[in-house]
Short mmCIF file of C-alpha atoms in Angstrom, two decimals:
data_model
loop_
_atom_site.label_atom_id
_atom_site.label_comp_id
_atom_site.label_asym_id
_atom_site.label_seq_id
_atom_site.Cartn_x
_atom_site.Cartn_y
_atom_site.Cartn_z
CA MET A 1 -30.99 -9.66 14.28
CA PRO A 2 -28.63 -6.78 13.48
CA PHE A 3 -27.65 -4.76 16.49
CA GLN A 4 -30.27 -2.28 17.61
CA ARG A 5 -28.16 0.86 17.17
CA LEU A 6 -27.77 0.09 13.43
CA LEU A 7 -31.51 -0.45 13.01
CA ASP A 8 -32.32 2.71 14.97
CA TYR A 9 -29.86 4.65 12.79
CA LEU A 10 -31.38 3.36 9.53
CA ASN A 11 -34.93 3.94 10.75
CA SER A 12 -34.14 7.47 11.95
CA HIS A 13 -33.04 8.24 8.38
CA HIS A 14 -36.19 6.63 6.95
CA ALA A 15 -33.95 4.29 4.97
CA LYS A 16 -35.29 1.72 2.55
CA TYR A 17 -33.53 -1.52 3.44
CA SER A 18 -33.99 -5.23 3.95
CA ILE A 19 -32.30 -7.61 6.36
CA GLU A 20 -31.14 -10.97 5.06
CA VAL A 21 -29.96 -13.92 7.11
CA HIS A 22 -27.55 -16.46 5.64
CA SER A 23 -25.25 -19.20 6.87
CA PRO A 24 -22.06 -17.74 8.38
CA ALA A 25 -19.55 -16.43 5.85
CA TYR A 26 -16.28 -14.73 6.71
CA THR A 27 -15.26 -12.87 3.55
CA ALA A 28 -17.26 -10.45 1.42
CA PRO A 29 -16.94 -12.59 -1.75
CA GLU A 30 -18.23 -15.59 0.22
CA VAL A 31 -21.21 -13.58 1.51
CA ALA A 32 -21.95 -12.35 -2.03
CA GLU A 33 -22.01 -15.94 -3.25
CA ARG A 34 -24.31 -17.09 -0.43
CA VAL A 35 -26.88 -14.33 -1.00
CA HIS A 36 -26.59 -14.30 -4.79
CA ILE A 37 -25.48 -10.71 -5.20
CA HIS A 38 -22.84 -9.68 -7.73
CA GLY A 39 -19.48 -8.97 -6.06
CA ILE A 40 -19.42 -5.42 -7.43
CA ASN A 41 -22.39 -4.60 -5.17
CA MET A 42 -21.31 -6.55 -2.09
CA ALA A 43 -19.50 -4.00 0.03
CA LYS A 44 -16.65 -4.78 2.33
CA VAL A 45 -15.45 -2.32 4.92
CA VAL A 46 -11.72 -1.82 5.34
CA VAL A 47 -10.61 0.04 8.45
CA LEU A 48 -7.90 2.56 7.66
CA LYS A 49 -5.71 4.96 9.56
CA ILE A 50 -5.80 8.27 7.70
CA GLU A 51 -3.23 10.61 9.23
CA GLY A 52 -3.41 8.34 12.31
CA LYS A 53 -7.23 8.57 12.69
CA LEU A 54 -9.41 5.48 12.21
CA SER A 55 -11.64 5.77 9.13
CA LEU A 56 -13.69 3.41 6.98
CA MET A 57 -13.25 2.58 3.30
CA VAL A 58 -16.14 0.91 1.47
CA VAL A 59 -15.11 -1.12 -1.57
CA PRO A 60 -16.63 -3.90 -3.69
CA SER A 61 -15.99 -7.36 -2.25
CA HIS A 62 -13.16 -8.30 -4.61
CA TYR A 63 -11.35 -4.95 -4.58
CA HIS A 64 -8.25 -4.00 -2.62
CA VAL A 65 -7.47 -0.62 -1.10
CA THR A 66 -4.51 1.18 -2.66
CA CYS A 67 -3.30 3.36 0.18
CA GLU A 68 -0.91 5.51 -1.86
CA ALA A 69 -3.51 6.35 -4.51
CA LEU A 70 -6.12 7.09 -1.84
CA ALA A 71 -3.74 9.42 0.01
CA VAL A 72 -3.07 11.38 -3.19
CA GLU A 73 -6.76 11.55 -4.10
CA ILE A 74 -7.96 12.82 -0.71
CA GLY A 75 -4.93 15.07 -0.20
CA VAL A 76 -3.28 13.55 2.87
CA HIS A 77 0.24 12.36 3.59
CA GLU A 78 -0.46 9.02 5.22
CA VAL A 79 -3.02 6.23 4.72
CA ASP A 80 -2.47 2.77 6.19
CA ILE A 81 -4.65 -0.28 6.69
CA ALA A 82 -5.35 -0.63 10.40
CA SER A 83 -4.60 -3.90 12.15
CA GLU A 84 -7.35 -5.76 14.00
CA ALA A 85 -5.65 -4.95 17.28
CA GLU A 86 -5.87 -1.24 16.44
CA PHE A 87 -9.60 -1.22 15.67
CA LYS A 88 -11.42 -4.11 17.33
CA ALA A 89 -12.32 -2.12 20.47
CA SER A 90 -13.91 0.59 18.30
CA PHE A 91 -16.72 -1.71 17.12
CA PRO A 92 -18.13 -3.35 20.28
CA ASP A 93 -21.51 -4.19 18.70
CA CYS A 94 -19.97 -6.11 15.79
CA GLU A 95 -18.33 -9.43 15.18
CA LEU A 96 -14.73 -8.78 14.18
CA GLY A 97 -14.67 -7.66 10.55
CA ALA A 98 -18.46 -7.49 10.04
CA ILE A 99 -18.64 -3.70 10.35
CA PRO A 100 -21.56 -1.81 8.75
CA PRO A 101 -20.29 1.12 6.63
CA PHE A 102 -21.84 4.01 8.54
CA GLY A 103 -19.13 6.23 10.00
CA GLU A 104 -21.64 8.20 12.06
CA LEU A 105 -22.17 5.09 14.23
CA TRP A 106 -18.47 5.03 15.09
CA ASN A 107 -17.57 8.72 14.85
CA MET A 108 -15.38 7.98 11.82
CA ASP A 109 -15.02 9.37 8.32
CA VAL A 110 -16.04 7.15 5.39
CA CYS A 111 -14.60 6.93 1.90
CA MET A 112 -16.37 4.90 -0.79
CA SER A 113 -15.16 3.58 -4.11
CA THR A 114 -17.08 4.86 -7.14
CA ALA A 115 -16.96 1.33 -8.64
CA PHE A 116 -20.36 0.31 -7.23
CA HIS A 117 -23.32 0.23 -9.63
CA ARG A 118 -25.22 3.35 -8.63
CA ASP A 119 -28.60 2.14 -9.89
CA SER A 120 -28.46 -1.21 -8.07
CA ASP A 121 -28.62 -2.34 -4.50
CA ILE A 122 -25.58 -2.43 -2.24
CA ALA A 123 -25.27 -5.08 0.47
CA PHE A 124 -23.04 -5.11 3.54
CA ASN A 125 -22.56 -6.96 6.80
CA ALA A 126 -24.99 -5.93 9.52
CA GLY A 127 -22.57 -6.43 12.40
CA SER A 128 -22.48 -10.22 12.19
CA TRP A 129 -21.15 -12.90 9.86
CA SER A 130 -24.66 -14.23 9.16
CA GLU A 131 -26.73 -11.08 8.54
CA LEU A 132 -26.60 -8.38 5.95
CA ILE A 133 -28.40 -5.23 5.00
CA ARG A 134 -29.39 -4.61 1.39
CA MET A 135 -30.44 -1.14 0.25
CA PRO A 136 -30.36 1.02 -2.89
CA CYS A 137 -26.80 2.25 -3.47
CA LEU A 138 -27.84 5.87 -3.87
CA GLU A 139 -29.85 5.60 -0.63
CA TYR A 140 -26.69 4.45 1.15
CA VAL A 141 -24.73 7.39 -0.33
CA LYS A 142 -27.44 9.84 0.74
CA ILE A 143 -27.47 8.56 4.34
CA ALA A 144 -23.78 7.83 4.92
CA SER A 145 -22.39 10.83 2.98
CA PRO A 146 -19.11 9.12 2.15
CA VAL A 147 -16.25 10.82 0.34
CA LEU A 148 -16.43 9.24 -3.12
CA VAL A 149 -13.06 8.18 -4.50
CA GLU A 150 -12.07 6.81 -7.88
CA HIS A 151 -8.49 5.72 -7.31
CA GLY A 152 -8.46 4.45 -3.73
CA ALA A 153 -9.31 0.86 -4.63
CA GLN A 154 -9.08 -1.46 -7.58
CA VAL A 155 -9.37 -5.06 -8.65
CA PRO A 156 -6.07 -6.85 -7.96
CA GLY A 157 -3.97 -7.22 -11.08
CA LEU A 158 -5.86 -4.67 -13.15
CA SER A 159 -4.97 -1.10 -13.89
CA ALA A 160 -7.66 1.56 -13.45
CA LYS A 161 -7.92 1.80 -17.26
CA LYS A 162 -8.54 -1.96 -17.63
CA VAL A 163 -11.14 -1.88 -14.84
CA ALA A 164 -13.04 0.90 -16.63
CA GLN A 165 -12.89 -1.02 -19.91
CA ARG A 166 -14.15 -4.24 -18.26
CA GLN A 167 -17.00 -2.59 -16.41
CA GLY A 168 -18.53 -0.75 -19.37
CA ARG A 169 -21.16 0.86 -17.16
CA MET A 170 -21.98 3.94 -15.15
CA ALA A 171 -20.37 4.06 -11.74
CA ILE A 172 -21.29 6.45 -8.94
CA HIS A 173 -20.60 10.04 -9.92
CA LEU A 174 -22.53 12.70 -8.08
CA HIS A 175 -22.04 16.29 -9.19
#
């Protein structure tokens, strides 16, 4: 069962979500495969240091954070990926690396890649390596209020232009 604070948070926002249990998986692509969700909608949370402050970045399972591009896009001088030693004490309710993407739970800012399919569900770890939460992507955006970024993450080996050409779909763009 996901930790109670996460469930209380989702319920207090009247969120539409489901909880799914699966055999333990330790990477987001592996979880996506186990629960039969496309990798573009399986979120992984990367813990960053933005100007020295811990923050979360939500990206599709097979994407990588590009710190330099993210720094330029959000207008800061320094973005680094935090080491486990730097962040593990900040998430006491979670197994290491299975962090749900709600910054309000941790008093952290959240950035989110616009690559997710906005009209589909998004899934993410629920604090453990064997449970996940699935909810409508736009519902997640409404509740979590992340800063949406276009250039902060990309598929390894592809330029942003090639990614857009491959996807051929509408990504999250809220105006």
